[in-house]
Amino acid sequence: MEKKSVGLGLALGGGAARGMAHLGVLRVLEREGINVDYLAGTSMGAVVAAVYAVGTDPNYIARLAEKLRWETLVDIRFNKMGLISGDKIERVIQVLTKNRNFEELQMPLAIIAADLGSGEPVIFRSGPIYSAVRASIAIPGVFEPIKCGDRMLVDGGIINNVPVKPVRDLGADVVIAVDVSHDQGSSEPRNFVEVLFKAFEVMGAYINKAQLESADLVIAPNTDKIGPAGFYRAAECIAAGEQAAEEALPRIRELLAKKAEEMGCQKTERQKPARQEREA
C-alpha cells in the first residue's frame, strides 16, 4: 500500500538525567505541527518515549519532571546485584504509562534492553510497557537487573544507546536521533554512583558513533555541564532540548520535504489530536 505521508521516527538515547532534554525536543516538534510516527528509546530515552507514546502531552511530562527529585525515585538496597532495587521507579513508570501494553498503542514503539548473558540487544514491542522500560533503565551496578525467563536484562545502552535501527525497522522513512550522551567538559563525578554513570556513558560514547551515522539527522542538546544524576536540573535539560530542536527545524523540514517528494507524498506535517494533560 502506498504511503500517504512521510513517517518520521525518533530514536531517543540514554543519558540519565540528561535524557530529560528529549522532552524539549518533543515540545518543539508538537508546537511546530511536526508529527512523530515512530518511537524507539533506550534507558531514559525509553522512559520519555513510552510516556509520550501513550498519549501524554510533553508539556505535562515536562512540568512533572521539574517537580521530581532523584531521591524520591530510588530505593537503596545494598546487595550483590545492584545498589537500587528499582521498585519505586517501576511503580512510577507503571502509572505514567497507564499500565498499558504495546499492543494498545496507536504509535509503534520499541524499547531496547540488553541480555547480560548473551550480550545481545532485546527489543520490546509487545507486553507491558512499564516492565520493558524498567529493564531498559537497569544500569549495571546501579539498578538490579530484571529477570525475564532465563535471561537477565540490563540497560540497553551497553549495546544500543541511540536506537536508530530499531526505529527504522518499525517503518520510519526519516529517522532523527537525539543523542544526550556526549559529555565533553562536564564536571567530575562527586560520588561512586556518578562514577558508575560516567563510566557507563564513556563506554556508550564509542558504541554510539556507528549507530548515529545511520540516522538522517542527529540532534545533540548541549547538556554537557549537567551530571547524570542531575534530575533537579530538569528545566535546564528541557531548555537545552528545545534550543537544539529549534536550531534543527530547517533541516528537519528539508528532510521531510525531500523524502515526501521521493515518495510522491503530499503532506509531511499534519495536525495531531489533542494530547492529554493528565494521566487517565
XYZ file of N, CA and C in Angstrom:
840
model
N 0.843 -1.193 0.000
C 0.000 0.000 0.000
C 0.883 1.250 0.000
N 0.561 2.205 -0.857
C 1.347 3.430 -0.950
C 1.102 4.322 0.255
N 2.183 4.827 0.832
C 2.060 5.705 1.989
C 1.513 7.058 1.569
N 0.678 7.653 2.428
C 0.119 8.973 2.165
C 0.986 10.080 2.729
N 1.882 9.729 3.636
C 2.730 10.744 4.251
C 4.042 10.117 4.683
N 5.023 10.973 4.900
C 6.334 10.515 5.348
C 6.255 10.116 6.819
N 6.801 8.963 7.149
C 6.817 8.509 8.536
C 8.079 8.972 9.241
N 7.911 9.821 10.241
C 9.047 10.344 10.999
C 9.258 9.521 12.260
N 10.472 9.063 12.454
C 10.802 8.301 13.653
C 11.854 8.997 14.485
N 11.708 8.908 15.806
C 12.702 9.455 16.725
C 13.373 8.313 17.474
N 14.698 8.368 17.541
C 15.478 7.441 18.360
C 15.994 8.227 19.555
N 15.420 7.970 20.727
C 15.760 8.725 21.932
C 16.788 7.952 22.748
N 17.958 8.543 22.901
C 19.056 7.850 23.548
C 19.084 7.972 25.058
N 19.922 7.137 25.664
C 20.115 7.177 27.107
C 21.093 8.267 27.498
N 21.036 8.641 28.767
C 21.914 9.692 29.268
C 21.537 10.107 30.668
N 20.791 9.217 31.363
C 20.332 9.507 32.728
C 19.577 10.836 32.758
N 19.916 11.730 33.685
C 19.156 12.979 33.831
C 19.142 13.802 32.554
N 20.201 13.699 31.772
C 20.253 14.464 30.525
C 19.149 14.066 29.560
N 18.612 12.867 29.744
C 17.546 12.387 28.875
C 16.289 13.225 28.939
N 16.174 14.069 29.953
C 15.003 14.943 30.016
C 15.020 15.986 28.906
N 16.166 16.144 28.246
C 16.233 17.033 27.086
C 15.327 16.540 25.960
N 15.028 15.241 25.946
C 14.109 14.711 24.938
C 12.755 15.415 25.002
N 12.351 15.786 26.210
C 11.061 16.469 26.371
C 11.054 17.796 25.631
N 12.174 18.495 25.660
C 12.263 19.758 24.945
C 12.158 19.570 23.446
N 12.786 18.509 22.935
C 12.700 18.206 21.506
C 11.255 17.919 21.119
N 10.581 17.091 21.903
C 9.187 16.752 21.609
C 8.284 17.975 21.694
N 8.535 18.846 22.643
C 7.765 20.081 22.776
C 7.813 20.895 21.485
N 9.010 21.065 20.954
C 9.187 21.881 19.749
C 8.497 21.233 18.551
N 8.650 19.928 18.396
C 8.008 19.247 17.275
C 6.493 19.364 17.357
N 5.945 19.221 18.559
C 4.499 19.384 18.741
C 4.068 20.799 18.381
N 4.804 21.757 18.886
C 4.469 23.161 18.645
C 4.489 23.492 17.158
N 5.413 22.896 16.435
C 5.569 23.181 15.009
C 4.681 22.304 14.131
N 3.882 21.448 14.737
C 2.987 20.590 13.971
C 3.685 19.476 13.218
N 4.868 19.107 13.665
C 5.617 18.016 13.031
C 5.306 16.726 13.780
N 4.624 15.838 13.102
C 4.120 14.636 13.748
C 5.186 13.551 13.861
N 5.317 12.978 15.038
C 6.193 11.826 15.251
C 5.350 10.571 15.075
N 5.788 9.685 14.181
C 5.006 8.487 13.857
C 5.557 7.219 14.490
N 6.855 7.213 14.782
C 7.512 6.027 15.332
C 8.488 6.466 16.415
N 8.597 5.642 17.450
C 9.499 5.961 18.555
C 10.270 4.725 18.999
N 11.538 4.933 19.294
C 12.337 3.902 19.956
C 13.170 4.591 21.020
N 13.345 3.933 22.151
C 14.079 4.560 23.240
C 14.923 3.580 24.021
N 16.023 4.093 24.530
C 16.916 3.326 25.398
C 17.110 4.090 26.698
N 17.030 3.378 27.824
C 17.277 3.959 29.138
C 16.342 5.152 29.388
N 16.878 6.329 29.711
C 15.999 7.474 29.942
C 15.207 7.820 28.690
N 15.788 7.556 27.534
C 15.049 7.747 26.289
C 13.855 6.824 26.199
N 13.963 5.640 26.807
C 12.843 4.704 26.833
C 11.716 5.232 27.707
N 12.071 5.856 28.827
C 11.056 6.436 29.718
C 10.254 7.497 28.976
N 10.963 8.435 28.346
C 10.287 9.532 27.647
C 9.480 9.005 26.467
N 10.057 8.097 25.689
C 9.359 7.546 24.529
C 8.078 6.840 24.941
N 8.144 6.059 26.014
C 6.979 5.299 26.459
C 5.861 6.205 26.945
N 6.215 7.201 27.748
C 5.190 8.103 28.285
C 4.566 8.925 27.160
N 5.366 9.340 26.204
C 4.843 10.095 25.065
C 3.958 9.212 24.192
N 4.360 7.957 23.994
C 3.621 7.057 23.114
C 2.225 6.734 23.629
N 2.015 6.798 24.948
C 0.674 6.523 25.478
C -0.243 7.733 25.343
N 0.280 8.845 24.830
C -0.564 9.990 24.515
C -0.503 11.145 25.478
N 0.498 11.162 26.357
C 0.595 12.245 27.334
C 1.269 13.463 26.722
N 0.731 14.634 27.000
C 1.261 15.897 26.498
C 2.677 16.121 27.029
N 3.647 16.425 26.145
C 5.018 16.644 26.620
C 5.144 17.813 27.585
N 4.244 18.785 27.504
C 4.283 19.897 28.455
C 3.949 19.416 29.868
N 2.992 18.495 29.951
C 2.647 17.921 31.254
C 3.814 17.096 31.793
N 4.421 16.293 30.905
C 5.557 15.477 31.331
C 6.682 16.374 31.831
N 6.906 17.486 31.112
C 7.979 18.408 31.495
C 7.722 19.017 32.868
N 6.479 19.428 33.114
C 6.155 20.012 34.422
C 6.349 18.990 35.534
N 5.977 17.751 35.260
C 6.152 16.691 36.249
C 7.632 16.433 36.500
N 8.417 16.402 35.434
C 9.854 16.151 35.566
C 10.526 17.220 36.406
N 10.074 18.456 36.264
C 10.677 19.558 37.012
C 10.386 19.465 38.508
N 9.346 18.721 38.870
C 8.985 18.571 40.277
C 9.614 17.334 40.917
N 9.981 16.366 40.089
C 10.527 15.123 40.620
C 11.934 15.320 41.163
N 12.259 14.547 42.168
C 13.602 14.548 42.723
C 14.128 13.117 42.733
N 15.396 12.976 42.411
C 16.026 11.666 42.322
C 15.790 10.837 43.573
N 15.911 11.482 44.735
C 15.804 10.731 45.988
C 14.408 10.148 46.214
N 13.387 10.719 45.566
C 12.033 10.181 45.716
C 11.803 8.965 44.829
N 12.719 8.705 43.899
C 12.534 7.617 42.946
C 13.372 6.386 43.265
N 14.311 6.540 44.194
C 15.231 5.431 44.438
C 14.937 4.741 45.762
N 15.212 3.453 45.771
C 15.104 2.656 46.994
C 16.412 1.886 47.139
N 17.265 2.427 48.012
C 18.589 1.850 48.201
C 18.470 0.466 48.825
N 19.158 -0.481 48.215
C 19.140 -1.848 48.737
C 20.507 -2.461 48.440
N 21.357 -2.451 49.425
C 22.714 -2.946 49.214
C 22.696 -4.470 49.092
N 22.848 -4.954 47.871
C 23.001 -6.388 47.668
C 23.942 -6.634 46.499
N 24.180 -7.873 46.179
C 25.199 -8.215 45.183
C 24.784 -7.897 43.755
N 23.506 -7.571 43.520
C 23.032 -7.351 42.157
C 22.911 -5.885 41.770
N 22.822 -4.992 42.745
C 22.682 -3.584 42.406
C 22.421 -2.736 43.633
N 22.742 -1.467 43.513
C 22.565 -0.540 44.629
C 21.098 -0.191 44.847
N 20.346 -0.079 43.752
C 18.949 0.358 43.810
C 18.056 -0.765 43.304
N 17.009 -1.077 44.054
C 16.129 -2.172 43.649
C 15.297 -1.808 42.427
N 14.902 -0.544 42.328
C 14.105 -0.106 41.181
C 12.611 -0.278 41.352
N 12.165 -0.736 42.528
C 10.734 -0.953 42.736
C 9.943 0.352 42.681
N 10.482 1.403 43.304
C 9.775 2.687 43.315
C 9.616 3.250 41.910
N 10.716 3.276 41.188
C 10.659 3.867 39.854
C 9.807 3.020 38.917
N 9.772 1.719 39.147
C 8.909 0.859 38.336
C 7.443 1.213 38.545
N 7.065 1.480 39.788
C 5.673 1.855 40.062
C 5.329 3.197 39.411
N 6.286 4.133 39.454
C 6.058 5.435 38.812
C 5.875 5.256 37.309
N 6.716 4.439 36.694
C 6.622 4.202 35.252
C 5.305 3.523 34.904
N 4.866 2.619 35.758
C 3.599 1.926 35.518
C 2.444 2.917 35.485
N 2.473 3.895 36.387
C 1.427 4.926 36.409
C 1.537 5.827 35.182
N 2.749 6.275 34.875
C 2.937 7.201 33.760
C 2.582 6.578 32.417
N 2.765 5.269 32.290
C 2.412 4.593 31.042
C 1.006 3.999 31.100
N 0.276 4.349 32.150
C -1.136 3.985 32.303
C -1.360 2.474 32.286
N -0.310 1.741 32.688
C -0.376 0.280 32.780
C -0.781 -0.364 31.451
N -0.390 0.251 30.373
C -0.774 -0.241 29.049
C 0.254 -1.207 28.481
N -0.201 -1.974 27.506
C 0.664 -2.860 26.747
C 1.019 -2.206 25.413
N 2.084 -2.668 24.809
C 2.482 -2.153 23.499
C 1.350 -2.294 22.488
N 0.624 -3.399 22.574
C -0.421 -3.685 21.596
C -1.549 -2.661 21.628
N -1.663 -1.897 22.708
C -2.727 -0.901 22.826
C -2.356 0.449 22.222
N -1.114 0.623 21.832
C -0.652 1.918 21.353
C -1.045 2.160 19.903
N -1.322 3.415 19.583
C -1.551 3.803 18.194
C -0.230 4.111 17.495
N 0.789 4.434 18.256
C 2.107 4.753 17.712
C 3.057 3.574 17.930
N 3.676 3.052 16.870
C 4.650 1.970 17.049
C 5.800 2.409 17.956
N 6.133 1.547 18.909
C 7.146 1.859 19.915
C 8.061 0.661 20.108
N 9.354 0.928 20.224
C 10.326 -0.114 20.554
C 11.159 0.347 21.743
N 11.330 -0.534 22.712
C 12.137 -0.256 23.900
C 13.312 -1.232 23.905
N 14.508 -0.699 24.133
C 15.710 -1.514 23.988
C 16.344 -1.799 25.343
N 16.569 -3.082 25.602
C 17.329 -3.536 26.767
C 18.462 -4.419 26.245
N 19.229 -5.008 27.151
C 20.334 -5.876 26.746
C 20.329 -7.143 27.580
N 20.608 -8.262 26.931
C 20.732 -9.548 27.607
C 22.154 -9.651 28.145
N 22.283 -9.639 29.466
C 23.601 -9.627 30.090
C 24.368 -10.916 29.821
N 23.642 -12.005 29.596
C 24.302 -13.281 29.353
C 24.861 -13.409 27.952
N 24.044 -13.108 26.952
C 24.452 -13.276 25.552
C 25.103 -12.036 24.962
N 24.877 -10.880 25.602
C 25.391 -9.635 25.058
C 24.604 -9.137 23.867
N 23.401 -9.669 23.668
C 22.580 -9.286 22.525
C 21.520 -8.271 22.940
N 21.096 -7.424 21.993
C 20.012 -6.490 22.303
C 18.685 -7.217 22.438
N 17.834 -6.703 23.289
C 16.471 -7.212 23.447
C 15.543 -6.056 23.111
N 14.756 -6.225 22.062
C 13.879 -5.150 21.594
C 12.443 -5.511 21.938
N 11.858 -4.751 22.855
C 10.480 -4.992 23.285
C 9.505 -4.281 22.353
N 8.524 -5.046 21.860
C 7.447 -4.465 21.054
C 6.091 -5.030 21.444
N 6.071 -5.815 22.505
C 4.812 -6.390 22.975
C 4.882 -6.567 24.483
N 3.699 -6.751 25.092
C 3.631 -6.938 26.528
C 3.525 -5.632 27.289
N 3.645 -5.683 28.617
C 3.527 -4.472 29.443
C 4.654 -3.488 29.148
N 4.289 -2.241 28.922
C 5.291 -1.227 28.594
C 6.203 -0.961 29.785
N 5.617 -0.888 30.986
C 6.409 -0.492 32.152
C 7.529 -1.474 32.435
N 7.281 -2.778 32.234
C 8.322 -3.764 32.525
C 9.459 -3.681 31.509
N 9.133 -3.332 30.266
C 10.171 -3.141 29.251
C 11.041 -1.941 29.598
N 10.399 -0.864 30.033
C 11.141 0.342 30.402
C 12.017 0.073 31.618
N 11.483 -0.654 32.584
C 12.267 -0.981 33.787
C 13.540 -1.744 33.418
N 13.435 -2.654 32.460
C 14.625 -3.377 32.015
C 15.596 -2.441 31.312
N 15.063 -1.530 30.517
C 15.903 -0.634 29.723
C 16.701 0.343 30.570
N 16.237 0.649 31.783
C 16.935 1.619 32.636
C 17.845 0.959 33.668
N 17.976 -0.368 33.607
C 18.721 -1.098 34.638
C 20.227 -0.975 34.415
N 20.778 0.189 34.743
C 22.214 0.429 34.596
C 22.977 -0.561 35.477
N 23.873 -1.352 34.894
C 24.604 -2.349 35.686
C 25.348 -1.725 36.862
N 25.155 -2.321 38.028
C 25.803 -1.825 39.230
C 24.981 -0.797 39.980
N 24.052 -0.144 39.281
C 23.199 0.861 39.917
C 21.835 0.255 40.219
N 21.143 -0.223 39.176
C 19.842 -0.865 39.352
C 19.989 -2.382 39.290
N 19.167 -3.073 40.043
C 19.133 -4.525 39.940
C 18.679 -4.923 38.539
N 19.318 -5.930 37.942
C 18.874 -6.419 36.633
C 17.465 -6.998 36.730
N 16.831 -7.173 35.583
C 15.490 -7.738 35.518
C 15.566 -9.158 34.967
N 14.942 -10.086 35.661
C 14.865 -11.456 35.170
C 13.685 -11.575 34.219
N 13.952 -12.108 33.031
C 12.904 -12.314 32.031
C 13.085 -13.723 31.482
N 12.331 -14.664 32.042
C 12.544 -16.057 31.698
C 13.911 -16.493 32.191
N 14.731 -17.002 31.275
C 16.085 -17.419 31.658
C 17.117 -16.348 31.339
N 16.648 -15.147 31.022
C 17.564 -14.059 30.682
C 17.625 -13.025 31.800
N 18.782 -12.402 31.934
C 18.955 -11.301 32.868
C 19.166 -10.038 32.043
N 18.241 -9.083 32.186
C 18.245 -7.904 31.329
C 18.754 -6.671 32.064
N 19.518 -5.866 31.330
C 20.057 -4.620 31.871
C 19.858 -3.504 30.845
N 20.328 -2.330 31.215
C 20.216 -1.133 30.384
C 20.697 -1.393 28.954
N 19.840 -1.056 27.991
C 20.185 -1.270 26.590
C 21.335 -0.430 26.103
N 21.728 0.573 26.892
C 22.803 1.458 26.484
C 24.146 0.779 26.335
N 24.324 -0.399 26.926
C 25.606 -1.088 26.779
C 25.769 -1.663 25.378
N 24.666 -1.712 24.614
C 24.705 -2.260 23.257
C 24.208 -1.260 22.220
N 23.110 -0.589 22.524
C 22.474 0.303 21.547
C 21.892 1.502 22.277
N 22.715 2.503 22.512
C 22.281 3.626 23.340
C 21.376 4.605 22.609
N 21.515 4.710 21.292
C 20.624 5.566 20.497
C 20.036 4.680 19.397
N 18.827 4.146 19.605
C 18.302 3.056 18.772
C 17.793 3.489 17.395
N 18.737 3.826 16.519
C 18.380 4.272 15.170
C 17.791 3.129 14.344
N 18.478 2.000 14.308
C 17.986 0.878 13.504
C 16.635 0.366 13.987
N 16.414 0.200 15.301
C 15.096 -0.261 15.735
C 13.943 0.631 15.291
N 14.126 1.956 15.310
C 13.022 2.822 14.899
C 12.855 2.791 13.380
N 13.941 2.604 12.649
C 13.797 2.462 11.198
C 13.102 1.146 10.865
N 13.415 0.109 11.633
C 12.770 -1.185 11.419
C 11.271 -1.136 11.700
N 10.843 -0.187 12.532
C 9.409 -0.025 12.788
C 8.676 0.494 11.556
N 9.414 1.124 10.639
C 8.798 1.652 9.423
C 9.076 3.108 9.145
N 9.919 3.746 9.954
C 10.195 5.171 9.768
C 10.932 5.418 8.453
N 10.488 6.450 7.726
C 11.143 6.856 6.480
C 12.281 7.829 6.749
N 12.100 8.676 7.741
C 13.125 9.626 8.167
C 13.370 9.389 9.652
N 14.635 9.232 10.036
C 14.965 8.958 11.436
C 15.830 10.081 11.998
N 15.347 10.657 13.088
C 16.106 11.659 13.830
C 16.595 11.010 15.117
N 17.893 11.033 15.328
C 18.476 10.527 16.569
C 18.692 11.690 17.525
N 18.278 11.513 18.767
C 18.511 12.533 19.792
C 19.525 11.955 20.770
N 20.734 12.504 20.721
C 21.864 11.984 21.493
C 22.173 12.921 22.657
N 21.969 12.431 23.866
C 22.244 13.239 25.060
C 23.395 12.650 25.867
N 24.171 11.788 25.241
C 25.218 11.082 25.985
C 26.560 11.784 25.963
N 26.768 12.700 25.024
C 28.073 13.352 24.940
C 28.288 14.213 26.180
N 29.535 14.240 26.666
C 29.775 14.919 27.944
C 31.120 15.631 27.983
N 31.562 16.159 26.866
C 32.823 16.888 26.866
C 32.706 18.115 27.760
N 33.641 18.239 28.668
C 33.657 19.409 29.535
C 32.753 19.302 30.744
N 32.122 18.142 30.956
C 31.245 18.000 32.111
C 32.074 17.920 33.388
N 31.426 18.167 34.503
C 32.122 18.179 35.788
C 32.520 16.768 36.206
N 33.475 16.687 37.112
C 33.932 15.397 37.597
C 32.864 14.759 38.483
N 32.800 13.417 38.493
C 31.855 12.726 39.370
C 32.111 13.083 40.830
N 31.025 13.192 41.598
C 31.146 13.574 43.005
C 31.005 12.404 43.961
N 30.518 11.268 43.478
C 30.338 10.097 44.332
C 30.395 8.845 43.464
N 30.344 7.680 44.118
C 30.557 6.452 43.361
C 29.406 6.148 42.411
N 28.184 6.621 42.713
C 27.070 6.430 41.786
C 27.331 7.201 40.498
N 27.805 8.442 40.648
C 28.117 9.234 39.463
C 29.306 8.646 38.706
N 30.234 8.005 39.421
C 31.344 7.325 38.751
C 30.806 6.203 37.861
N 29.839 5.433 38.379
C 29.240 4.359 37.590
C 28.535 4.914 36.360
N 27.740 5.983 36.561
C 27.065 6.626 35.436
C 28.085 7.086 34.396
N 29.137 7.723 34.879
C 30.153 8.287 33.991
C 30.832 7.193 33.179
N 31.226 6.122 33.840
C 31.884 5.017 33.143
C 30.967 4.421 32.087
N 29.691 4.310 32.433
C 28.702 3.770 31.510
C 28.576 4.661 30.277
N 28.577 5.978 30.497
C 28.446 6.918 29.387
C 29.677 6.915 28.489
N 30.859 6.830 29.094
C 32.092 6.805 28.300
C 32.100 5.585 27.383
N 31.694 4.455 27.920
C 31.624 3.237 27.121
C 30.617 3.396 25.986
N 29.472 3.968 26.311
C 28.427 4.135 25.315
C 28.791 5.104 24.213
N 29.655 6.072 24.518
C 30.026 7.082 23.527
C 30.687 6.449 22.312
N 31.494 5.438 22.536
C 32.162 4.767 21.422
C 31.175 3.919 20.624
N 30.235 3.306 21.321
C 29.229 2.495 20.651
C 28.326 3.376 19.795
N 28.064 4.592 20.267
C 27.138 5.495 19.584
C 27.554 5.856 18.172
N 28.851 5.966 17.947
C 29.333 6.541 16.693
C 28.765 5.843 15.468
N 28.855 4.530 15.417
C 28.368 3.779 14.261
C 26.857 3.887 14.136
N 26.163 3.881 15.279
C 24.705 3.957 15.245
C 24.232 5.301 14.712
N 24.874 6.362 15.151
C 24.449 7.700 14.757
C 24.685 7.967 13.278
N 25.668 7.312 12.700
C 25.956 7.520 11.283
C 24.799 7.092 10.388
N 23.961 6.179 10.870
C 22.849 5.692 10.054
C 21.580 6.525 10.215
N 21.625 7.543 11.073
C 20.467 8.436 11.233
C 20.463 9.479 10.121
N 19.285 9.978 9.780
C 19.182 11.051 8.790
C 19.603 12.387 9.389
N 19.401 12.520 10.689
C 19.766 13.751 11.387
C 20.033 13.415 12.844
N 21.052 14.032 13.413
C 21.350 13.863 14.836
C 21.152 15.197 15.535
N 20.315 15.198 16.562
C 20.136 16.363 17.425
C 20.871 16.068 18.724
N 21.785 16.948 19.100
C 22.601 16.730 20.303
C 22.468 17.923 21.239
N 21.464 17.917 22.117
C 21.289 19.027 23.066
C 22.541 19.242 23.913
N 22.839 20.480 24.197
C 24.020 20.818 24.998
C 23.711 20.651 26.484
N 23.951 19.448 26.960
C 23.727 19.135 28.378
C 25.040 18.769 29.057
N 26.148 19.203 28.478
C 27.464 18.768 28.937
C 27.754 19.093 30.400
N 27.196 20.171 30.911
C 27.508 20.589 32.276
C 26.542 20.008 33.305
N 25.650 19.148 32.846
C 24.666 18.534 33.742
C 25.082 17.095 34.013
N 25.267 16.769 35.278
C 25.693 15.428 35.648
C 24.599 14.406 35.419
N 24.960 13.136 35.313
C 23.970 12.094 35.051
C 22.918 11.953 36.139
N 23.224 12.386 37.357
C 22.246 12.321 38.447
C 21.581 13.674 38.701
N 21.746 14.609 37.793
C 21.221 15.959 37.996
C 19.761 16.126 37.629
N 18.915 15.271 38.155
C 17.490 15.346 37.830
C 16.852 16.638 38.338
N 17.451 17.242 39.352
C 16.929 18.507 39.866
C 17.135 19.648 38.865
N 17.900 19.404 37.807
C 18.135 20.415 36.775
C 17.307 20.123 35.527
N 16.122 19.569 35.757
C 15.247 19.185 34.649
C 14.948 20.354 33.722
N 14.675 21.525 34.290
C 14.316 22.685 33.462
C 15.438 23.036 32.489
N 16.687 22.943 32.945
C 17.828 23.237 32.071
C 17.943 22.204 30.954
N 17.730 20.941 31.302
C 17.793 19.882 30.295
C 16.729 20.090 29.224
N 15.516 20.385 29.670
C 14.412 20.577 28.735
C 14.675 21.777 27.830
N 15.183 22.854 28.416
C 15.504 24.050 27.626
C 16.580 23.746 26.587
N 17.565 22.932 26.963
C 18.617 22.556 26.018
C 18.039 21.758 24.855
N 17.092 20.885 25.163
C 16.434 20.116 24.111
C 15.636 20.998 23.175
N 14.945 21.982 23.747
C 14.176 22.918 22.924
C 15.084 23.702 21.989
N 16.172 24.206 22.534
C 17.090 25.003 21.720
C 17.670 24.179 20.568
N 18.091 22.961 20.876
C 18.676 22.108 19.840
C 17.656 21.772 18.757
N 16.416 21.511 19.167
C 15.374 21.183 18.192
C 15.026 22.385 17.324
N 14.958 23.559 17.942
C 14.658 24.767 17.170
C 15.738 25.033 16.126
N 16.987 24.821 16.498
C 18.088 25.018 15.553
C 18.034 23.997 14.418
N 17.461 22.824 14.698
C 17.399 21.761 13.694
C 16.162 21.841 12.801
N 15.214 22.718 13.116
C 13.950 22.761 12.373
C 14.124 22.913 10.863
N 14.964 23.834 10.385
C 15.111 23.946 8.925
C 15.554 22.635 8.276
N 16.497 21.946 8.915
C 16.979 20.684 8.365
C 15.908 19.602 8.439
N 15.131 19.588 9.516
C 14.049 18.609 9.644
C 13.041 18.796 8.519
N 12.636 20.023 8.294
C 11.656 20.300 7.235
C 12.227 19.952 5.859
N 13.499 20.216 5.679
C 14.151 19.887 4.407
C 14.139 18.379 4.167
N 14.476 17.613 5.202
C 14.484 16.158 5.082
C 13.097 15.604 4.783
N 12.099 16.116 5.486
C 10.734 15.641 5.283
C 10.232 15.981 3.889
N 10.533 17.190 3.434
C 10.090 17.612 2.102
C 10.763 16.775 1.013
N 12.051 16.527 1.181
C 12.784 15.737 0.192
C 12.250 14.317 0.125
N 12.022 13.714 1.293
C 11.501 12.349 1.323
C 10.084 12.295 0.764
N 9.279 13.316 1.047
C 7.917 13.361 0.516
C 7.940 13.409 -1.007
N 8.869 14.161 -1.537
C 8.990 14.251 -2.997
C 9.405 12.903 -3.582
N 10.339 12.238 -2.927
C 10.790 10.929 -3.397
C 9.661 9.904 -3.381
N 8.822 9.992 -2.347
C 7.754 9.012 -2.168
C 6.464 9.405 -2.869
N 6.411 10.629 -3.375
C 5.185 11.096 -4.009
C 4.095 11.416 -3.016
N 4.508 11.774 -1.786
C 3.538 12.127 -0.743
C 3.166 13.599 -0.856
N 1.981 13.934 -0.392
C 1.510 15.316 -0.451
C 1.756 16.077 0.839
N 1.856 15.353 1.938
C 1.975 16.042 3.220
C 3.110 15.446 4.037
N 3.812 16.313 4.737
C 4.855 15.871 5.661
C 4.572 16.332 7.080
N 3.661 17.286 7.241
C 3.305 17.805 8.562
C 1.791 17.801 8.671
N 1.288 17.383 9.794
C -0.147 17.326 9.964
C -0.515 17.519 11.425
N -1.752 17.811 11.640
C -2.213 18.128 12.989
C -2.436 16.866 13.795
N -1.900 16.822 14.987
C -2.133 15.701 15.892
C -3.399 15.931 16.702
N -4.070 14.849 17.117
C -5.165 15.023 18.062
C -4.634 15.554 19.380
N -5.481 16.236 20.121
C -5.049 16.841 21.386
C -4.531 15.769 22.333
N -3.398 16.057 22.957
C -2.836 15.123 23.918
C -3.396 15.396 25.299
N -3.233 14.427 26.161
C -3.816 14.511 27.491
C -2.877 15.229 28.440
N -3.418 16.169 29.178
C -2.628 16.904 30.160
C -2.430 16.100 31.431
N -3.313 15.169 31.700
C -3.225 14.392 32.941
C -3.290 12.915 32.618
N -2.868 12.171 33.611
C -2.967 10.723 33.461
C -4.416 10.293 33.598
N -4.795 9.318 32.765
C -6.171 8.832 32.809
C -6.369 7.947 34.034
